[in-house]
């Protein structure tokens, strides 16, 4: 499941009450990055915005706000993308797959220092797989063939999937708080 349907499925598991529409100017953000973003990420930013899931997973802000000024409250995609690319360079020898570090774009981080990313090699952003640059996951580098929202739904709703995908123990109750409401 991909795109806006995946965010709707995630909303059945994670309440949207504390979400805030980021009102992102996607044309400006996409021009800055030189690419379109996956529909599930765009929809997530409309429904939830950037913030924290269950106190342990932070979903990152895009490069620019709707009014064109850079975000100043916490890290955004650019900062964590640089960290993810560096982590890939340091740990890639242990991975059973290869990716071009320039194709890695981070969208989330955990309090356990895991970085959740896309691998942007497909022409269609809705087909970008999720890359885990894990801190204490096994293996540390993992590639998953679904989008951000589907990955989060599985991570939050399936204990068997959760194992080795995150370096912290998630609480049973799923929550979300937008960064403005923290």
GROMACS .gro file of N, CA and C in nm, residues 55-58 109-116 133-137 166-169:
model
   63
   55UNK      N    1   0.684   0.915   2.130
   55UNK     CA    2   0.797   0.970   2.204
   55UNK      C    3   0.934   0.925   2.154
   56UNK      N    4   0.942   0.842   2.048
   56UNK     CA    5   1.071   0.785   2.008
   56UNK      C    6   1.107   0.802   1.861
   57UNK      N    7   1.010   0.831   1.775
   57UNK     CA    8   1.037   0.842   1.632
   57UNK      C    9   1.001   0.983   1.586
   58UNK      N   10   1.099   1.056   1.536
   58UNK     CA   11   1.075   1.192   1.486
   58UNK      C   12   1.063   1.189   1.335
  109UNK      N   13   1.406   0.995   1.225
  109UNK     CA   14   1.510   0.947   1.316
  109UNK      C   15   1.444   0.894   1.442
  110UNK      N   16   1.517   0.809   1.514
  110UNK     CA   17   1.465   0.760   1.641
  110UNK      C   18   1.554   0.811   1.754
  111UNK      N   19   1.502   0.804   1.874
  111UNK     CA   20   1.583   0.843   1.989
  111UNK      C   21   1.695   0.744   2.014
  112UNK      N   22   1.692   0.630   1.946
  112UNK     CA   23   1.800   0.533   1.954
  112UNK      C   24   1.904   0.551   1.845
  113UNK      N   25   1.899   0.665   1.775
  113UNK     CA   26   1.995   0.704   1.671
  113UNK      C   27   1.980   0.627   1.540
  114UNK      N   28   1.865   0.564   1.517
  114UNK     CA   29   1.837   0.505   1.387
  114UNK      C   30   1.795   0.618   1.294
  115UNK      N   31   1.828   0.606   1.166
  115UNK     CA   32   1.786   0.704   1.067
  115UNK      C   33   1.704   0.630   0.961
  116UNK      N   34   1.583   0.677   0.938
  116UNK     CA   35   1.495   0.619   0.836
  116UNK      C   36   1.502   0.706   0.712
  133UNK      N   37   1.916   0.299   0.847
  133UNK     CA   38   2.054   0.310   0.893
  133UNK      C   39   2.044   0.295   1.045
  134UNK      N   40   2.054   0.171   1.091
  134UNK     CA   41   2.028   0.142   1.231
  134UNK      C   42   2.150   0.158   1.320
  135UNK      N   43   2.125   0.188   1.442
  135UNK     CA   44   2.231   0.201   1.541
  135UNK      C   45   2.256   0.066   1.609
  136UNK      N   46   2.147   0.003   1.651
  136UNK     CA   47   2.156  -0.126   1.719
  136UNK      C   48   2.055  -0.223   1.659
  137UNK      N   49   2.033  -0.214   1.530
  137UNK     CA   50   1.945  -0.306   1.460
  137UNK      C   51   2.031  -0.418   1.402
  166UNK      N   52   1.417  -0.110   1.494
  166UNK     CA   53   1.427   0.010   1.576
  166UNK      C   54   1.511  -0.022   1.700
  167UNK      N   55   1.590   0.074   1.744
  167UNK     CA   56   1.682   0.053   1.856
  167UNK      C   57   1.625   0.091   1.991
  168UNK      N   58   1.495   0.115   1.998
  168UNK     CA   59   1.430   0.147   2.125
  168UNK      C   60   1.304   0.062   2.136
  169UNK      N   61   1.252   0.049   2.256
  169UNK     CA   62   1.127  -0.023   2.279
  169UNK      C   63   1.012   0.076   2.271
   0.00000   0.00000   0.00000
